[in-house]
């Protein structure tokens, strides 16, 4: 009875504690905004996003002009600096005369049905998928330093035009451009300013998890994230990338030190035995030895998409696991399957409309659960 | 005045039977070795399940869900799938089902007492009018690594929410949810 009460108190303390951290985010010195990684394939929207990011960053940090950036990236054959090794990042920093990089990826953009143009066409390009009656955006960003093997900051946002909906539909954002502006503003603000951790939606796992007794990752230990694999029936690589970006951000949110994705990739390549969908012995030993990683986090996206109907609900399911790099054993595993309606209370308040936002909320719940379970597992029994 | 209660009761019974009929699953076929001590199995390796269905992701999906569910059972430790794949590439060399000799070798290399193998024989969404019903069939075998013998086997078919979900307006469940249920029910005879 007493043990159960103590466990409940530890749970409450852990949950309360998770919301109290504050960080100063953007590094000092000069930085550069690297070209947006556009997974939507819509040049106008990508250009708008990049302009908005630049405006917001310039107001908060010492940002260099981006005139030569593309030329330098092209000469070094850099497509996505997130996946460059530390050595290559150092060369890039030297050539651009900067100390840090800001990278953003536009994962998804879906236009709402309104407003229609006079000629009857949509205001947004046909290449952007129609999502019902509300626009949606999934955007992630990272700040890297050329002299640090860890991610300085990582941010993720899945937004929908109905996130701030009040009674009678007031507060809706109806255009993709307007939603993008809000999303970029929020993301850069979180990167630039000391902040309280974000309000989290708690979605208690119900599928049953596993924690090796007496073990479990806890911050600020260093974690290497191996990109999640995806078995979702539609666009598996995109859903895996979204979930990986949400995981990187959530681990940072909870105070873990996250190894640079580029460093993880280069160490895995050098180990000579990359396994899709997991880590081989050669990989986890190399990540521990060369990257100093205490844990490896990875997982699988099982469902990523939307249901049916006029305002289709997002549906997401995935599982995560943590490997101990000292012996390669899976020390923690858990999974979640949710729809946007699962978070709704009476009158539909709290409902999630975006697949990205649902993924992020689920990721926060799972990592939150991990933190609580790890603390409980490490608490000496009988005290 | 005639008593309408028998008619109402019969209507409810027919509706319930229809509902049950729409969601019923085939009986599970299983085998458990009568002399094998399952308490001996502490660590298990799951080899990638063979995909015999039209759905190209079915094998990977079921393998991933199986690993999570085995871990969630708390009964056994499961080897990281990346490590299993690396060793299996060397030992089994891409063939789906390992020979007895290879099972023993996998056991020695991975430090496991048993290897889980199997296949997804069906993974599809059946449509009847406006109703969609996801159906998944799994065939699983547990091979112990001292002799390579099968100590447990099961074939289970799971039908996802179909007509009932449609009538209640919730729509059909994703195939991954049906796969998860199928794995859970298939493992029920192993872990109780």
Short mmCIF file of C-alpha atoms in Angstrom, two decimals, chain A:
data_model
loop_
_atom_site.label_atom_id
_atom_site.label_comp_id
_atom_site.label_asym_id
_atom_site.label_seq_id
_atom_site.Cartn_x
_atom_site.Cartn_y
_atom_site.Cartn_z
CA UNK A 1 0.00 0.00 0.00
CA UNK A 2 2.80 2.35 1.06
CA UNK A 3 4.83 1.37 -2.00
CA UNK A 4 1.88 2.16 -4.26
CA UNK A 5 1.45 5.58 -2.62
CA UNK A 6 5.17 6.31 -3.04
CA UNK A 7 5.00 5.24 -6.67
CA UNK A 8 2.03 7.59 -7.25
CA UNK A 9 3.91 10.48 -5.64
CA UNK A 10 7.00 9.79 -7.75
CA UNK A 11 4.78 9.72 -10.85
CA UNK A 12 3.20 13.07 -9.99
CA UNK A 13 6.61 14.59 -9.17
CA UNK A 14 8.10 13.33 -12.41
CA UNK A 15 5.23 14.68 -14.50
CA UNK A 16 5.32 18.02 -12.70
CA UNK A 17 9.11 18.15 -13.02
CA UNK A 18 9.00 17.61 -16.75
CA UNK A 19 7.43 21.02 -17.26
CA UNK A 20 9.90 23.09 -15.26
CA UNK A 21 13.03 23.22 -17.41
CA UNK A 22 14.11 26.46 -19.08
CA UNK A 23 16.87 26.84 -21.65
CA UNK A 24 18.54 29.72 -23.46
CA UNK A 25 18.36 28.35 -26.99
CA UNK A 26 20.17 30.08 -29.85
CA UNK A 27 23.98 29.96 -29.50
CA UNK A 28 26.02 33.16 -29.38
CA UNK A 29 28.12 34.17 -32.38
CA UNK A 30 27.14 34.35 -36.03
CA UNK A 31 24.81 31.84 -37.54
CA UNK A 32 23.39 30.99 -40.93
CA UNK A 33 20.00 29.89 -42.14
CA UNK A 34 20.55 26.99 -44.53
CA UNK A 35 18.14 26.39 -47.44
CA UNK A 36 14.87 24.78 -46.41
CA UNK A 37 14.54 21.03 -46.93
CA UNK A 38 11.30 20.92 -48.88
CA UNK A 39 9.52 17.56 -48.77
CA UNK A 40 6.30 19.02 -50.20
CA UNK A 41 7.76 19.99 -53.55
CA UNK A 42 6.07 23.36 -53.73
CA UNK A 43 8.63 26.05 -54.62
CA UNK A 44 6.47 29.08 -53.74
CA UNK A 45 5.57 27.77 -50.32
CA UNK A 46 9.19 26.80 -49.65
CA UNK A 47 10.34 30.31 -50.61
CA UNK A 48 7.69 31.86 -48.35
CA UNK A 49 8.74 29.62 -45.45
CA UNK A 50 12.40 30.48 -45.91
CA UNK A 51 11.62 34.22 -46.02
CA UNK A 52 9.55 33.96 -42.84
CA UNK A 53 12.30 31.98 -41.08
CA UNK A 54 14.92 34.56 -42.09
CA UNK A 55 12.77 37.47 -40.85
CA UNK A 56 12.16 35.82 -37.50
CA UNK A 57 15.78 34.75 -37.01
CA UNK A 58 17.22 38.14 -38.01
CA UNK A 59 15.17 39.76 -35.28
CA UNK A 60 16.71 37.47 -32.67
CA UNK A 61 20.24 36.53 -33.72
CA UNK A 62 23.35 37.59 -35.63
CA UNK A 63 22.60 36.02 -39.00
CA UNK A 64 24.93 36.20 -42.02
CA UNK A 65 23.66 37.07 -45.49
CA UNK A 66 22.70 34.01 -47.47
CA UNK A 67 24.10 35.23 -50.81
CA UNK A 68 26.93 32.68 -51.02
CA UNK A 69 25.36 29.90 -49.00
CA UNK A 70 23.91 27.93 -51.90
CA UNK A 71 27.15 28.20 -53.88
CA UNK A 72 29.22 26.93 -50.94
CA UNK A 73 26.78 24.07 -50.30
CA UNK A 74 26.87 23.15 -53.99
CA UNK A 75 30.67 23.21 -54.12
CA UNK A 76 30.83 20.93 -51.06
CA UNK A 77 27.98 18.76 -52.40
CA UNK A 78 25.91 19.21 -49.25
CA UNK A 79 22.22 18.44 -49.74
CA UNK A 80 21.08 18.29 -46.12
CA UNK A 81 23.55 19.55 -43.51
CA UNK A 82 21.68 17.57 -40.81
CA UNK A 83 23.33 14.45 -42.15
CA UNK A 84 26.87 15.81 -42.52
CA UNK A 85 29.72 14.60 -40.30
CA UNK A 86 31.26 16.88 -37.69
CA UNK A 87 34.40 17.36 -39.82
CA UNK A 88 32.36 18.48 -42.82
CA UNK A 89 30.27 20.81 -40.63
CA UNK A 90 33.50 22.40 -39.37
CA UNK A 91 34.68 23.01 -42.96
CA UNK A 92 31.26 24.43 -43.86
CA UNK A 93 31.33 26.74 -40.84
CA UNK A 94 34.79 27.96 -41.78
CA UNK A 95 33.82 28.67 -45.37
CA UNK A 96 30.65 30.48 -44.38
CA UNK A 97 32.38 32.19 -41.42
CA UNK A 98 29.71 31.14 -38.95
CA UNK A 99 29.51 29.27 -35.67
CA UNK A 100 26.10 27.72 -35.94
CA UNK A 101 23.54 26.56 -38.49
CA UNK A 102 19.76 26.78 -38.49
CA UNK A 103 18.10 24.09 -40.60
CA UNK A 104 14.41 23.60 -41.21
CA UNK A 105 12.44 20.87 -42.97
CA UNK A 106 8.96 21.34 -44.35
CA UNK A 107 7.45 17.87 -44.01
CA UNK A 108 3.81 18.46 -44.91
CA UNK A 109 1.55 21.25 -46.12
CA UNK A 110 -2.11 20.72 -46.81
CA UNK A 111 -4.40 23.45 -48.05
CA UNK A 112 -7.88 24.02 -46.69
CA UNK A 113 -10.88 24.24 -49.02
CA UNK A 114 -11.44 27.89 -48.23
CA UNK A 115 -11.05 30.50 -49.56
CA UNK A 116 -11.76 29.77 -53.21
CA UNK A 117 -10.59 32.09 -55.99
CA UNK A 118 -13.07 33.94 -58.16
CA UNK A 119 -12.40 31.53 -61.04
CA UNK A 120 -13.28 28.61 -58.78
CA UNK A 121 -9.73 27.26 -58.31
CA UNK A 122 -8.01 26.84 -55.01
CA UNK A 123 -5.73 29.62 -53.75
CA UNK A 124 -3.01 27.07 -53.07
CA UNK A 125 -1.29 24.91 -55.62
CA UNK A 126 -2.88 21.66 -56.70
CA UNK A 127 0.29 19.87 -55.64
CA UNK A 128 -0.58 20.55 -52.01
CA UNK A 129 -3.04 17.94 -50.86
CA UNK A 130 -6.55 18.93 -49.81
CA UNK A 131 -7.07 18.02 -46.16
CA UNK A 132 -10.74 18.73 -45.65
CA UNK A 133 -11.70 22.21 -44.52
CA UNK A 134 -8.58 23.35 -42.73
CA UNK A 135 -4.93 24.01 -43.71
CA UNK A 136 -2.18 22.01 -42.05
CA UNK A 137 1.59 22.31 -41.73
CA UNK A 138 4.33 20.08 -40.31
CA UNK A 139 7.65 21.84 -39.85
CA UNK A 140 10.78 20.85 -37.95
CA UNK A 141 14.00 22.76 -37.28
CA UNK A 142 17.42 22.16 -35.75
CA UNK A 143 20.31 24.27 -34.56
CA UNK A 144 23.75 22.68 -34.98
CA UNK A 145 27.15 23.90 -33.87
CA UNK A 146 30.20 22.86 -35.81
CA UNK A 147 32.16 22.22 -32.60
CA UNK A 148 29.61 20.11 -30.73
CA UNK A 149 28.72 16.46 -31.29
CA UNK A 150 25.26 17.10 -29.86
CA UNK A 151 22.20 18.83 -31.27
CA UNK A 152 22.08 22.34 -29.83
CA UNK A 153 18.33 22.57 -30.23
CA UNK A 154 15.58 20.80 -32.10
CA UNK A 155 12.04 21.98 -32.69
CA UNK A 156 8.93 20.43 -34.20
CA UNK A 157 5.47 21.76 -34.90
CA UNK A 158 2.41 20.24 -36.44
CA UNK A 159 -0.23 22.92 -36.82
CA UNK A 160 -3.74 23.06 -38.14
CA UNK A 161 -5.98 26.01 -38.91
CA UNK A 162 -8.40 24.84 -36.23
CA UNK A 163 -5.91 24.64 -33.35
CA UNK A 164 -7.08 27.94 -31.93
CA UNK A 165 -10.73 27.53 -32.80
CA UNK A 166 -13.18 29.08 -30.36
CA UNK A 167 -16.96 28.99 -30.33
CA UNK A 168 -18.77 29.43 -33.67
CA UNK A 169 -15.51 28.72 -35.53
CA UNK A 170 -13.90 31.99 -34.45
CA UNK A 171 -10.10 31.95 -34.35
CA UNK A 172 -9.77 29.61 -37.34
CA UNK A 173 -6.81 30.17 -39.66
CA UNK A 174 -8.10 29.70 -43.19
CA UNK A 175 -5.06 30.03 -45.46
CA UNK A 176 -1.86 28.06 -45.63
CA UNK A 177 0.26 31.24 -45.81
CA UNK A 178 -1.25 32.61 -42.60
CA UNK A 179 -0.79 29.27 -40.82
CA UNK A 180 2.81 29.04 -41.99
CA UNK A 181 3.49 32.52 -40.62
CA UNK A 182 2.14 31.53 -37.19
CA UNK A 183 4.02 28.22 -37.20
CA UNK A 184 7.37 29.76 -38.16
CA UNK A 185 6.94 32.51 -35.57
CA UNK A 186 6.23 29.99 -32.83
CA UNK A 187 9.06 27.68 -33.80
CA UNK A 188 11.74 30.40 -33.98
CA UNK A 189 10.47 31.96 -30.74
CA UNK A 190 10.96 28.61 -29.02
CA UNK A 191 14.46 28.35 -30.49
CA UNK A 192 15.50 31.84 -29.48
CA UNK A 193 14.11 32.49 -26.05
CA UNK A 194 14.44 30.88 -22.66
CA UNK A 195 11.16 29.17 -22.15
CA UNK A 196 9.16 26.99 -19.94
CA UNK A 197 8.64 23.56 -21.46
CA UNK A 198 5.54 23.39 -23.64
CA UNK A 199 2.19 22.31 -22.34
CA UNK A 200 1.92 18.62 -23.11
CA UNK A 201 -1.03 16.52 -24.04
CA UNK A 202 -0.90 13.36 -21.96
CA UNK A 203 -1.92 10.24 -23.83
CA UNK A 204 -1.37 7.35 -21.50
CA UNK A 205 0.02 4.33 -23.35
CA UNK A 206 -2.43 1.48 -23.28
CA UNK A 207 -0.67 -1.11 -25.39
CA UNK A 208 1.62 -2.21 -22.59
CA UNK A 209 5.28 -1.37 -22.38
CA UNK A 210 8.45 -3.10 -21.30
CA UNK A 211 11.19 -1.85 -19.01
CA UNK A 212 14.10 -4.02 -17.97
CA UNK A 213 14.03 -3.90 -14.20
CA UNK A 214 16.42 -1.48 -12.52
CA UNK A 215 17.39 0.17 -15.80
CA UNK A 216 16.05 2.85 -18.08
CA UNK A 217 17.37 5.99 -19.74
CA UNK A 218 17.24 9.25 -17.85
CA UNK A 219 18.35 12.77 -18.81
CA UNK A 220 20.89 14.19 -19.42
CA UNK A 221 22.39 10.95 -20.77
CA UNK A 222 23.50 11.00 -24.40
CA UNK A 223 21.18 9.35 -26.89
CA UNK A 224 21.84 8.44 -30.51
CA UNK A 225 18.69 8.36 -32.59
CA UNK A 226 18.60 5.84 -35.42
CA UNK A 227 15.94 7.01 -37.90
CA UNK A 228 12.66 5.18 -37.33
CA UNK A 229 11.50 2.84 -40.04
CA UNK A 230 7.94 2.87 -41.28
CA UNK A 231 5.49 0.21 -42.35
CA UNK A 232 2.67 2.70 -42.92
CA UNK A 233 0.78 1.82 -46.06
CA UNK A 234 1.10 5.32 -47.52
CA UNK A 235 4.34 7.28 -48.00
CA UNK A 236 6.41 5.33 -45.45
CA UNK A 237 9.64 7.33 -45.83
CA UNK A 238 7.88 10.67 -45.18
CA UNK A 239 6.12 9.34 -42.07
CA UNK A 240 9.38 7.89 -40.76
CA UNK A 241 11.09 11.26 -41.21
CA UNK A 242 8.29 13.12 -39.40
CA UNK A 243 8.35 10.69 -36.47
CA UNK A 244 12.17 10.85 -36.27
CA UNK A 245 12.07 14.67 -36.20
CA UNK A 246 9.41 14.55 -33.45
CA UNK A 247 11.53 12.08 -31.46
CA UNK A 248 14.68 14.25 -31.72
CA UNK A 249 12.72 17.26 -30.46
CA UNK A 250 10.99 15.37 -27.66
CA UNK A 251 14.25 13.93 -26.36
CA UNK A 252 15.66 17.48 -26.28
CA UNK A 253 12.48 18.73 -24.57
CA UNK A 254 12.98 16.20 -21.81
CA UNK A 255 16.62 17.14 -21.28
CA UNK A 256 18.43 14.30 -23.06
CA UNK A 257 21.62 15.14 -24.94
CA UNK A 258 21.02 14.06 -28.51
CA UNK A 259 23.91 13.05 -30.75
CA UNK A 260 24.03 14.89 -34.11
CA UNK A 261 22.11 12.87 -36.73
CA UNK A 262 24.99 13.40 -39.16
CA UNK A 263 27.48 12.01 -36.67
CA UNK A 264 25.23 9.00 -36.02
CA UNK A 265 25.07 8.36 -39.75
CA UNK A 266 28.81 8.68 -40.32
CA UNK A 267 29.61 6.38 -37.37
CA UNK A 268 27.09 3.80 -38.65
CA UNK A 269 28.58 3.99 -42.14
CA UNK A 270 32.10 3.54 -40.80
CA UNK A 271 30.98 0.52 -38.76
CA UNK A 272 30.37 -1.11 -42.15
CA UNK A 273 27.19 -2.86 -41.08
CA UNK A 274 24.16 -0.57 -41.38
CA UNK A 275 20.92 -2.44 -40.76
CA UNK A 276 17.66 -0.89 -41.90
CA UNK A 277 15.17 -0.78 -39.04
CA UNK A 278 17.57 -1.36 -36.17
CA UNK A 279 21.13 -1.48 -34.92
CA UNK A 280 23.60 -4.29 -35.34
CA UNK A 281 26.27 -5.07 -32.73
CA UNK A 282 28.92 -3.30 -34.84
CA UNK A 283 26.71 -0.18 -34.97
CA UNK A 284 25.84 0.09 -31.28
CA UNK A 285 29.40 -0.64 -30.23
CA UNK A 286 30.69 2.08 -32.59
CA UNK A 287 28.06 4.59 -31.42
CA UNK A 288 29.08 3.97 -27.81
CA UNK A 289 32.82 4.09 -28.51
CA UNK A 290 33.02 6.92 -31.02
CA UNK A 291 29.88 8.91 -30.30
CA UNK A 292 29.79 8.44 -26.53
CA UNK A 293 26.13 7.41 -26.76
CA UNK A 294 24.73 5.75 -23.65
CA UNK A 295 21.49 4.80 -25.37
CA UNK A 296 20.16 4.22 -28.84
CA UNK A 297 16.58 5.25 -29.54
CA UNK A 298 14.69 3.95 -32.54
CA UNK A 299 11.31 2.54 -33.48
CA UNK A 300 8.73 1.84 -36.13
CA UNK A 301 5.85 3.88 -37.52
CA UNK A 302 2.92 1.52 -38.03
CA UNK A 303 0.15 3.89 -39.10
CA UNK A 304 0.39 7.46 -40.35
CA UNK A 305 -2.50 9.05 -42.15
CA UNK A 306 -6.06 10.20 -41.95
CA UNK A 307 -9.44 8.56 -41.59
CA UNK A 308 -12.44 9.32 -43.73
CA UNK A 309 -15.13 11.98 -43.72
CA UNK A 310 -15.41 15.71 -44.23
CA UNK A 311 -12.82 16.54 -41.57
CA UNK A 312 -10.79 13.34 -41.51
CA UNK A 313 -9.13 12.61 -38.20
CA UNK A 314 -5.40 12.00 -38.11
CA UNK A 315 -4.44 8.40 -37.22
CA UNK A 316 -0.98 7.56 -35.99
CA UNK A 317 0.56 4.43 -34.45
CA UNK A 318 4.19 3.77 -33.66
CA UNK A 319 6.46 1.98 -31.24
CA UNK A 320 9.75 3.09 -29.71
CA UNK A 321 12.59 1.20 -28.11
CA UNK A 322 15.78 2.14 -26.26
CA UNK A 323 18.90 0.00 -26.49
CA UNK A 324 21.59 0.02 -23.84
CA UNK A 325 24.89 0.52 -25.69
CA UNK A 326 26.84 -1.31 -22.97
CA UNK A 327 25.28 -4.68 -23.87
CA UNK A 328 22.98 -4.04 -26.85
CA UNK A 329 19.87 -5.13 -24.96
CA UNK A 330 16.49 -3.49 -25.44
CA UNK A 331 15.87 -1.83 -22.08
CA UNK A 332 12.61 -0.08 -22.79
CA UNK A 333 9.91 -0.47 -25.39
CA UNK A 334 6.44 0.95 -25.73
CA UNK A 335 3.87 1.82 -28.38
CA UNK A 336 0.86 4.01 -28.96
CA UNK A 337 -2.00 4.04 -31.46
CA UNK A 338 -4.22 7.12 -31.46
CA UNK A 339 -6.56 9.27 -33.51
CA UNK A 340 -7.07 13.01 -33.22
CA UNK A 341 -10.40 12.43 -31.49
CA UNK A 342 -8.78 10.53 -28.62
CA UNK A 343 -7.54 13.78 -27.10
CA UNK A 344 -10.89 15.54 -27.32
CA UNK A 345 -12.93 16.34 -24.25
CA UNK A 346 -16.59 17.37 -24.20
CA UNK A 347 -17.66 19.64 -27.07
CA UNK A 348 -14.60 18.48 -29.01
CA UNK A 349 -12.15 20.73 -27.13
CA UNK A 350 -8.56 19.51 -27.31
CA UNK A 351 -9.15 17.57 -30.52
CA UNK A 352 -6.05 17.30 -32.70
CA UNK A 353 -6.48 17.91 -36.44
CA UNK A 354 -2.92 17.50 -37.70
CA UNK A 355 -1.01 14.22 -38.10
CA UNK A 356 2.18 16.06 -37.13
CA UNK A 357 0.68 17.46 -33.92
CA UNK A 358 -0.70 14.05 -33.00
CA UNK A 359 2.70 12.42 -33.62
CA UNK A 360 4.41 15.01 -31.41
CA UNK A 361 1.82 14.65 -28.62
CA UNK A 362 2.19 10.87 -28.72
CA UNK A 363 5.98 11.10 -28.71
CA UNK A 364 5.87 13.37 -25.65
CA UNK A 365 3.57 10.95 -23.87
CA UNK A 366 5.81 7.99 -24.57
CA UNK A 367 9.05 9.72 -23.57
CA UNK A 368 7.26 11.16 -20.52
CA UNK A 369 6.20 7.65 -19.60
CA UNK A 370 9.77 6.44 -20.08
CA UNK A 371 11.06 9.10 -17.69
CA UNK A 372 8.55 8.19 -15.03
CA UNK A 373 9.16 4.44 -15.43
CA UNK A 374 12.95 4.93 -15.36
CA UNK A 375 12.75 6.94 -12.17
CA UNK A 376 10.52 4.36 -10.53
CA UNK A 377 12.78 1.54 -11.70
CA UNK A 378 15.86 3.25 -10.28
CA UNK A 379 14.21 4.12 -6.95
CA UNK A 380 15.61 1.73 -4.32
CA UNK A 381 12.88 -0.57 -3.08
CA UNK A 382 11.90 -0.72 0.59
CA UNK A 383 12.70 2.93 1.42
#
